[in-house]
Short mmCIF file of C-alpha atoms and ligand atoms in Angstrom, two decimals:
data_model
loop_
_atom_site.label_atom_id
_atom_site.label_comp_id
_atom_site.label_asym_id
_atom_site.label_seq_id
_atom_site.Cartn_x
_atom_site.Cartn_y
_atom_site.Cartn_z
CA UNK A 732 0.00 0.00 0.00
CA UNK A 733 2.19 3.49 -1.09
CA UNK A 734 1.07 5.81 1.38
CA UNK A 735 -0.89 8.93 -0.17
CA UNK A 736 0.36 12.43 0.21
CA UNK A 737 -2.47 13.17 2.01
CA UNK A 738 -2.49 9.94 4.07
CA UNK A 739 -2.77 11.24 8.04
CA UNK A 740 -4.73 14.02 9.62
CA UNK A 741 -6.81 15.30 6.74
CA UNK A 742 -8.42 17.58 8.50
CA UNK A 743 -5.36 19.01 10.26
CA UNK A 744 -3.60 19.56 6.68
CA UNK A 745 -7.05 21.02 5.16
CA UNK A 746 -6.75 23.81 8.67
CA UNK A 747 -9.94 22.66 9.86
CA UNK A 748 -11.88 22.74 13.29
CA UNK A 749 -14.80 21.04 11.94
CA UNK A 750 -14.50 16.91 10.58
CA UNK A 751 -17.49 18.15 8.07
CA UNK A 752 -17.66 18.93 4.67
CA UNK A 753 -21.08 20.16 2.32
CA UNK A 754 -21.27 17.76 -0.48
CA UNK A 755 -20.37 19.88 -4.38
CA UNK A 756 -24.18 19.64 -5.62
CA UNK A 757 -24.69 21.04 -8.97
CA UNK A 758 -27.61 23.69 -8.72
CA UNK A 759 -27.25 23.45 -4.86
CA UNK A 760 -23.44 24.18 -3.93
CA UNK A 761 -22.51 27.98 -4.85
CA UNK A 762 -19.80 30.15 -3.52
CA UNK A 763 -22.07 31.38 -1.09
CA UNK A 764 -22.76 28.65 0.57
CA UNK A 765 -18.66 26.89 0.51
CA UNK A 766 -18.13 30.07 2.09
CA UNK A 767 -20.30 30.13 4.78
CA UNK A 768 -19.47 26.19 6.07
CA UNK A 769 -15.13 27.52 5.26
CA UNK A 770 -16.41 30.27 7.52
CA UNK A 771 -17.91 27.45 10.05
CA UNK A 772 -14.94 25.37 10.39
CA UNK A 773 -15.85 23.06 7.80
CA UNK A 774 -14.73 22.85 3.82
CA UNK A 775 -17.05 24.22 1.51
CA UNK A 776 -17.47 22.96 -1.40
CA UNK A 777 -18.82 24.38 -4.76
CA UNK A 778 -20.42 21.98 -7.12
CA UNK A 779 -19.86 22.31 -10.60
CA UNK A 780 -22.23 20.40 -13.20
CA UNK A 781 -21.75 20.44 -16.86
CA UNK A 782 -22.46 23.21 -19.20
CA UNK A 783 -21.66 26.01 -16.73
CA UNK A 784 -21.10 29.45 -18.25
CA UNK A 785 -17.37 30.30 -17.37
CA UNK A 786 -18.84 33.89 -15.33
CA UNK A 787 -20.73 31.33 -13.23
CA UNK A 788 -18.24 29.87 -12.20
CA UNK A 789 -15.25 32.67 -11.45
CA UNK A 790 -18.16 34.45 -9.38
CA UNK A 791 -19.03 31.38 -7.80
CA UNK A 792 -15.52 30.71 -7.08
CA UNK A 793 -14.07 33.58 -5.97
CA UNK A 794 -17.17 33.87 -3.77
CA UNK A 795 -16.01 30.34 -2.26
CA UNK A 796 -12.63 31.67 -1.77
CA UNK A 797 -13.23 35.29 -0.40
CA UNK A 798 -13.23 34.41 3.50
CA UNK A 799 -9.66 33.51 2.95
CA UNK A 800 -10.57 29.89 4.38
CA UNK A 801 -9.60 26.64 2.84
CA UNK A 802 -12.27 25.26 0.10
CA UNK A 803 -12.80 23.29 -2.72
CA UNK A 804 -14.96 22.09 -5.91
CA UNK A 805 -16.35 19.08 -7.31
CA UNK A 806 -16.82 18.18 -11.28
CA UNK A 807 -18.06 15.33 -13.12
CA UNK A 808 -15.32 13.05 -14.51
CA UNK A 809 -17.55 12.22 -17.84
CA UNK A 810 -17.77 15.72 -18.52
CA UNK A 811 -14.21 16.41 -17.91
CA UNK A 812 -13.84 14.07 -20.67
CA UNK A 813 -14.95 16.69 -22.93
CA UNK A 814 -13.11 19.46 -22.11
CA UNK A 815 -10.52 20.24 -19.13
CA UNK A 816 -11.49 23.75 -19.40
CA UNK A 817 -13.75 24.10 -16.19
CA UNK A 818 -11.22 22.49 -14.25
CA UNK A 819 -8.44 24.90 -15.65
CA UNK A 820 -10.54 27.78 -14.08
CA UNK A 821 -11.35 26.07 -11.02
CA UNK A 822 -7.67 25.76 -10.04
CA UNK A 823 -6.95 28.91 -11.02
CA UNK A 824 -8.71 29.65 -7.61
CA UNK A 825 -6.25 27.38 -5.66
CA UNK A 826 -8.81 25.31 -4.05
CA UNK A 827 -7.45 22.38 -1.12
CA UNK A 828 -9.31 19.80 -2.70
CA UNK A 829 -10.70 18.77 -5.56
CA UNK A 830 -13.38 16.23 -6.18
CA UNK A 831 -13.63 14.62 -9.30
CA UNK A 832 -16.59 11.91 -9.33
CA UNK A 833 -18.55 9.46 -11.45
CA UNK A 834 -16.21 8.24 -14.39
CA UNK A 835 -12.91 7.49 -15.10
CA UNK A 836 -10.69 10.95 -13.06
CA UNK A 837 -7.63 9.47 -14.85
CA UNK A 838 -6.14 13.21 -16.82
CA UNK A 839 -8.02 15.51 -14.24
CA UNK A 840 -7.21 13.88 -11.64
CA UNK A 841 -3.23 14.55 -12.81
CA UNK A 842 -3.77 18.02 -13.48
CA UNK A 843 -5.49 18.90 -10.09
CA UNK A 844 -2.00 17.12 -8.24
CA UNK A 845 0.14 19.02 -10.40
CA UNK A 846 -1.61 22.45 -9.75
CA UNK A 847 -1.01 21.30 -5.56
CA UNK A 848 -4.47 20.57 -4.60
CA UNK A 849 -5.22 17.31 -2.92
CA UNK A 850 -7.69 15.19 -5.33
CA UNK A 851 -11.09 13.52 -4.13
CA UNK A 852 -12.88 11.06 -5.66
CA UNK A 853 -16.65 9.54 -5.15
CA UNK A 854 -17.36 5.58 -4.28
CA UNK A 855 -20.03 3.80 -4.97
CA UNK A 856 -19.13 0.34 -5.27
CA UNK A 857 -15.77 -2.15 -4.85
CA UNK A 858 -14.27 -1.68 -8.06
CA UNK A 859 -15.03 2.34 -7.86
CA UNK A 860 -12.92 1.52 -4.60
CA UNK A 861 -9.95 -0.04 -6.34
CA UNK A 862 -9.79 2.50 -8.65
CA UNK A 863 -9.14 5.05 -6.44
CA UNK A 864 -6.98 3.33 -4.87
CA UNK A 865 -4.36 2.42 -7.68
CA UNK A 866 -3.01 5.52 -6.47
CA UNK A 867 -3.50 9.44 -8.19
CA UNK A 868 -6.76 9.54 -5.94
CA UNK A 869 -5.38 11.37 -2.28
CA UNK A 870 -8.98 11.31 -1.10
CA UNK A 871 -11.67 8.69 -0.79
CA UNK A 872 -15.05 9.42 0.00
CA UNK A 873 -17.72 6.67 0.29
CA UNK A 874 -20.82 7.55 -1.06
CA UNK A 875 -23.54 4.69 0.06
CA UNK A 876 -26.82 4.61 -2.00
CA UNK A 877 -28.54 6.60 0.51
CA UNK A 878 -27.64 9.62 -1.12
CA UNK A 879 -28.77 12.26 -2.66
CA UNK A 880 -28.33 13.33 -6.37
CA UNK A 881 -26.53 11.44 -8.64
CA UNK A 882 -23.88 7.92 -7.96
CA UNK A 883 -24.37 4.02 -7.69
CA UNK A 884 -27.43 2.23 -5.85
CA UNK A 885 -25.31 -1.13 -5.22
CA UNK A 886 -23.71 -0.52 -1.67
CA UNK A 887 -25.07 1.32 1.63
CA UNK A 888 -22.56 4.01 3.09
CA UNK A 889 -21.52 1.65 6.49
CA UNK A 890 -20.80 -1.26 4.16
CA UNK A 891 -18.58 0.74 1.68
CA UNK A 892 -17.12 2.70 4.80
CA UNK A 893 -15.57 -0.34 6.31
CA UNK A 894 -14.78 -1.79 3.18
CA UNK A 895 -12.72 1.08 2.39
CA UNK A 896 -10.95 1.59 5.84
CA UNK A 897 -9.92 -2.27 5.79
CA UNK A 898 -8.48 -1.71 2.08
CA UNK A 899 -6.43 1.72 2.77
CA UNK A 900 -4.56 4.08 4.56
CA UNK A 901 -5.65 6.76 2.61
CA UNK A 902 -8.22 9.30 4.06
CA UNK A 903 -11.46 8.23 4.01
CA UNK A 904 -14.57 10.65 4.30
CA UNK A 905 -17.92 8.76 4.48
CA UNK A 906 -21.55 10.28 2.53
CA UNK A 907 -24.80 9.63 1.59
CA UNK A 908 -27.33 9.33 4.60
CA UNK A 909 -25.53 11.74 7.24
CA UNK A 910 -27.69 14.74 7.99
CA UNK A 911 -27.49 14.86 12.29
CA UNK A 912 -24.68 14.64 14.87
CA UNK A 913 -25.52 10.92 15.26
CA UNK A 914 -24.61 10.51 12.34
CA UNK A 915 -21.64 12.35 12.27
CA UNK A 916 -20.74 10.49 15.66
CA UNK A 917 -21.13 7.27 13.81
CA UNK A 918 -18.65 7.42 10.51
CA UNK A 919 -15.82 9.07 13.07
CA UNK A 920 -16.68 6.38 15.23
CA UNK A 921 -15.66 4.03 12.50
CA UNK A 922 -12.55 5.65 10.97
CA UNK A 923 -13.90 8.31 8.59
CA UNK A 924 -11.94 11.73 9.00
CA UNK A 925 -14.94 13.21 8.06
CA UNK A 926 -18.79 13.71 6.72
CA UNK A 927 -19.71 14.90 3.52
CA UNK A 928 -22.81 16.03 3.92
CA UNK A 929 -25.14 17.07 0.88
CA UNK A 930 -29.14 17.13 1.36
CA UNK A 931 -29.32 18.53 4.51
CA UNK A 932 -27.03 21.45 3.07
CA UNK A 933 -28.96 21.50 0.04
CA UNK A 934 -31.77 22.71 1.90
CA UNK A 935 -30.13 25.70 3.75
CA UNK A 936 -30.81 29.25 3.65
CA UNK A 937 -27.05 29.43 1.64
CA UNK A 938 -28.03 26.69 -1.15
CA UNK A 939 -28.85 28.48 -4.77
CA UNK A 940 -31.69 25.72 -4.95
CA UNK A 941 -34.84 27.34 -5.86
CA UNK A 942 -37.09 27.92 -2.40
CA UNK A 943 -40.08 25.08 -3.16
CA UNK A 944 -37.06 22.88 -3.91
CA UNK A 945 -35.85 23.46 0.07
CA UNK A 946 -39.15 23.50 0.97
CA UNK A 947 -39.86 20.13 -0.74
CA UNK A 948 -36.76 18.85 0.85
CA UNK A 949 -37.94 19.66 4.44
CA UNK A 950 -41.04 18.50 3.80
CA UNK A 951 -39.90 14.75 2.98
CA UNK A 952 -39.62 11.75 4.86
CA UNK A 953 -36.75 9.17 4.95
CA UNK A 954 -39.28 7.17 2.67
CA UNK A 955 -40.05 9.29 0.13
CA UNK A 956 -36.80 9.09 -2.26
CA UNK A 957 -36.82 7.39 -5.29
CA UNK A 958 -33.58 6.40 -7.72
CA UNK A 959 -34.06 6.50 -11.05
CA UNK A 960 -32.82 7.84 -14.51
CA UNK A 961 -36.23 8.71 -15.42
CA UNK A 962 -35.27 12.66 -15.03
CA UNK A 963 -32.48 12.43 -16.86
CA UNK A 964 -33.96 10.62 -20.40
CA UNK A 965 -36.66 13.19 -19.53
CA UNK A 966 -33.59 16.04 -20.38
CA UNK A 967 -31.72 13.93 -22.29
CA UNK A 968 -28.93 14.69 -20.06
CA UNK A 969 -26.03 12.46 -21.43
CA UNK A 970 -25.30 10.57 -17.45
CA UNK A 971 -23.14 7.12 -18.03
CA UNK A 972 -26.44 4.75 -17.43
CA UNK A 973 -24.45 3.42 -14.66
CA UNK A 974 -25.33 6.49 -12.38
CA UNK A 975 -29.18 7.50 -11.89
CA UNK A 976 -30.12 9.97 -9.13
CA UNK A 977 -31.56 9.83 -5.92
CA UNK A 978 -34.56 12.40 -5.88
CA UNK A 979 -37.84 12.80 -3.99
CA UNK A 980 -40.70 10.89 -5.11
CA UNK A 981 -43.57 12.86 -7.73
CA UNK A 982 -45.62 12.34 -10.36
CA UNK A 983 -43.16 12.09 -12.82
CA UNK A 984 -41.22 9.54 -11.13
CA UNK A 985 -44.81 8.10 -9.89
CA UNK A 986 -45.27 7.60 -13.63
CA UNK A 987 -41.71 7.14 -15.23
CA UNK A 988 -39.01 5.62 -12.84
CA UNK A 989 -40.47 1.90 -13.55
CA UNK A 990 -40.81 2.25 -16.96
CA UNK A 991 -38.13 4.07 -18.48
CA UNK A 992 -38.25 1.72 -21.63
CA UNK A 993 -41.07 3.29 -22.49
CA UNK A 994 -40.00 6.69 -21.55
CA UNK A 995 -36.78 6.53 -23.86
CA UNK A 996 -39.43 5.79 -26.71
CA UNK A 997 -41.46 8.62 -25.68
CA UNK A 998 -38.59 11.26 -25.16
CA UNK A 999 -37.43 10.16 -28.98
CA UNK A 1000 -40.78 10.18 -30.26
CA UNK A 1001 -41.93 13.71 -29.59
CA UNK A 1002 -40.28 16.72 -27.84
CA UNK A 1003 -43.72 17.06 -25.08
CA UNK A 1004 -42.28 15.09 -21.82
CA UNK A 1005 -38.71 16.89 -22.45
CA UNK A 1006 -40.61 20.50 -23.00
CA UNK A 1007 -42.92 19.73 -19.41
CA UNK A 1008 -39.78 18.61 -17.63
CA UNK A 1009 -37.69 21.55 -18.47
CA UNK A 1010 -40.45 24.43 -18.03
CA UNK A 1011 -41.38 22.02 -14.89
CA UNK A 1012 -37.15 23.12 -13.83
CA UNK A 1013 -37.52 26.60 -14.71
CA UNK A 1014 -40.76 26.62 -12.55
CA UNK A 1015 -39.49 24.80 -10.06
CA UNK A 1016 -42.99 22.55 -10.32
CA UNK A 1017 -41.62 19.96 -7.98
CA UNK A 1018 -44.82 17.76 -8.93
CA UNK A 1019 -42.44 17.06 -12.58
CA UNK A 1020 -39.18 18.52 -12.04
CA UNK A 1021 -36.42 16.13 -10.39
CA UNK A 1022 -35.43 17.58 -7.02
CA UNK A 1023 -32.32 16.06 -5.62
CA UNK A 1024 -32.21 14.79 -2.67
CA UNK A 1025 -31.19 11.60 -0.48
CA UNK A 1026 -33.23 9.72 1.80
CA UNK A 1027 -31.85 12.08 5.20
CA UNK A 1028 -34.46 14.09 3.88
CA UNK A 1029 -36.34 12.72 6.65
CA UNK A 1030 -33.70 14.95 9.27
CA UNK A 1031 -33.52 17.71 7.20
CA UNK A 1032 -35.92 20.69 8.30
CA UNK A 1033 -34.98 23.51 6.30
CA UNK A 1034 -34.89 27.54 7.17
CA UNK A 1035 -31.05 26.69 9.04
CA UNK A 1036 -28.01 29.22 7.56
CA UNK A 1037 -24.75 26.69 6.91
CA UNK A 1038 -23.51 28.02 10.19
CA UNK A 1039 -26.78 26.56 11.99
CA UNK A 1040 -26.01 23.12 10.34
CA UNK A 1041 -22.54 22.87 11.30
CA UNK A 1042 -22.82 24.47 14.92
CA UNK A 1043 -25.67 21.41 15.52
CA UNK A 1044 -23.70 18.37 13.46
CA UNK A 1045 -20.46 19.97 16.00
CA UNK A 1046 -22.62 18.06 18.50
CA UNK A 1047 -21.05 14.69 17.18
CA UNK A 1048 -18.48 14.83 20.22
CA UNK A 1049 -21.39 14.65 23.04
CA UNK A 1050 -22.17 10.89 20.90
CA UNK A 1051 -18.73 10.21 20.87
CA UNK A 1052 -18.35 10.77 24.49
CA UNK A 1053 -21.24 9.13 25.81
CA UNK A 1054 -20.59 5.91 23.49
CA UNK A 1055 -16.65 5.78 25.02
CA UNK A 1056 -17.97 6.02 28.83
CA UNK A 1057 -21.09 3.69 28.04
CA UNK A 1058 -18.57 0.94 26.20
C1 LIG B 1448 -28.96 18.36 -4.92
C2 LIG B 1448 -27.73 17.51 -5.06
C3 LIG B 1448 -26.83 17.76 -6.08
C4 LIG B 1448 -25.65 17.02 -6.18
N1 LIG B 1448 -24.74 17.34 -7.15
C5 LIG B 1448 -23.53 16.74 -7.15
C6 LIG B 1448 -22.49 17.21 -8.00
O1 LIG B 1448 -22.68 18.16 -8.77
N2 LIG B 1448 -21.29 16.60 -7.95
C7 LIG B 1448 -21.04 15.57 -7.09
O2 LIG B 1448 -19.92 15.07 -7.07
N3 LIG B 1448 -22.00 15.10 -6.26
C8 LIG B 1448 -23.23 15.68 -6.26
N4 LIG B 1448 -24.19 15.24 -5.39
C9 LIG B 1448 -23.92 14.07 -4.52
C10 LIG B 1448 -23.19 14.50 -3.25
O3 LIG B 1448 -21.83 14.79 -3.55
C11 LIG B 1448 -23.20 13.43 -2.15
O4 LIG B 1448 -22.77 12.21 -2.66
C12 LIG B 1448 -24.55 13.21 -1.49
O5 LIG B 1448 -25.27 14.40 -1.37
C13 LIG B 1448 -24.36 12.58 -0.13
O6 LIG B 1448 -25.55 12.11 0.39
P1 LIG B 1448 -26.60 12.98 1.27
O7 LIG B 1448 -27.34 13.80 0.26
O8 LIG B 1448 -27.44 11.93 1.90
O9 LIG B 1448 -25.84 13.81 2.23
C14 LIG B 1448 -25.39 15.96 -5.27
C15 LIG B 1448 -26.31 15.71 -4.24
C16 LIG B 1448 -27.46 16.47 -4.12
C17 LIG B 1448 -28.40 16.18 -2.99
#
């Protein structure tokens, strides 16, 4: 096993007093709010999706980077495939760390070490696992199919959490499902340095989501999530088919996320369902439109600032302490 650069106190190198990170969430994860959980303690993280107009994303990023705190950025790996151009002006910015998830990291992954930022990379599975392990990823972070947005639906975050601290010495930051101090309390309890934390973020007063998107987040229960690539054919966003989306449940998923045969016929027979779903975005209709979101919905309540969030998941040590003088 060649020890990573980054192998040790992650946290400690990154300058933080917080073990917590908000996930990079395209449409969620602006400068505004990496800034305010850099500001907290924690690393912010701006999410970066593709087709992102470059002003986007030097405002974005030089509002991530304006409290003079540590940050960082996430990207798609399938859309870096494209072009390495958002990636250029991400580093630009000197983020710590940079994610780069779901596909093969392989060139950006290079370029993000040779610029001096530490390099993250998204889990979903065993052989996701070994990949980042062969050794140009310095950060791994489990993502368990509890999750919101976008990754695999094969392995739950505890599973892939051990799995991962038994295979490596590398850092290991553990997501999908953690929206409380319990939770938090739990994945440090089992090695993670720290939680990556997107839906309950998602949802705060910092997140560029449209308000009846937060709202409909709050509103949800742990069982009301549904994964599916229905929302995607809908757009004819071009997503690997290996990664759907965790979202809430609607009535487009009521109707579409078991039969997406028949959607994929639909969606190339006539423009309509593409036309509703898009207008249903622009709306933010959350009966149609896909709203992101992982099944800690169900903790999530909405109306916090980032600061809020991270002040109450700081709570992690009372669980800690109480487990060590219980056991
Ligand atoms: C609204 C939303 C958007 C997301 N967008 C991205 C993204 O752009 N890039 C990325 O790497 N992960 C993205 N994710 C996945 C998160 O990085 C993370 O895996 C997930 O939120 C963790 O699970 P949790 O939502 O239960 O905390 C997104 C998640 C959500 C909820």
């Amino acid at each position: 096993m060649n020890p990573s650069p980054a192998s040790g106190d992650l946290c400690g190198r990154l300058g933080l007093t917080q073990p917590l990170l908000n996930a990079p969430m395209a449409g969620a994860a602006g400068g505004r709010l990496a800034a305010a959980v850099s500001s907290a303690g924690g690393l912010g993280m701006v999410g970066i999706g593709g087709g992102v107009a470059t002003d986007w994303l030097e405002r974005e990023l030089a509002l991530a980077a304006a409290p003079g705190k540590p940050w960082g950025a996430g990207l798609m790996a399938w859309v870096l495939e494209e072009s390495l151009e958002p990636l250029r002006v991400v580093l630009e910015h000197r983020p710590a760390l940079v994610c780069v998830s779901f596909g093969d990291p392989g060139a950006a992954a290079s370029m993000v070490r040779d610029a001096g930022s530490l390099v993250a990379m998204q889990v979903g599975n065993a052989a996701d696992l070994q990949r980042a392990l062969e050794g140009d990823i310095d950060v791994v972070v489990v993502r368990g199919s509890e999750g919101g947005g976008h990754g695999r639906n094969e392995v739950a975050t505890l599973p892939l959490l051990q799995l991962a601290l038994e295979k490596t010495d590398k850092p290991v930051l553990a997501a999908g499902g953690i929206a409380t101090a319990r939770g938090v309390a739990a994945v440090l309890a089992a090695g993670a340095q720290g939680a990556w934390i997107g839906t309950r973020f998602a949802a705060c007063t910092e997140s560029i989501s449209h308000a009846k998107v937060k709202e409909a987040i709050a509103a949800a229960g742990t069982d009301d999530t549904v994964y599916t690539r229905a929302f995607d054919i809908a757009q004819q966003v071009p997503w690997p088919a290996e990664f759907g989306g965790r979202a809430l449940r609607n009535q487009f998923s009521d109707r579409w996320a078991d039969d997406v045969e028949s959607l994929q016929g639909a969606v190339a027979a006539s423009t309509s369902i593409t036309d509703t779903v898009e207008a249903a975005r622009r709306d933010a209709d959350v009966a149609q439109a896909p709203v992101y979101a992982g099944q800690s919905a169900g903790l999530t309540h909405g109306g916090e600032s980032a600061a809020d969030v991270v002040a109450d998941l700081a709570g992690f040590r009372t669980y800690l302490r109480a487990s060590v003088s219980r056991w």
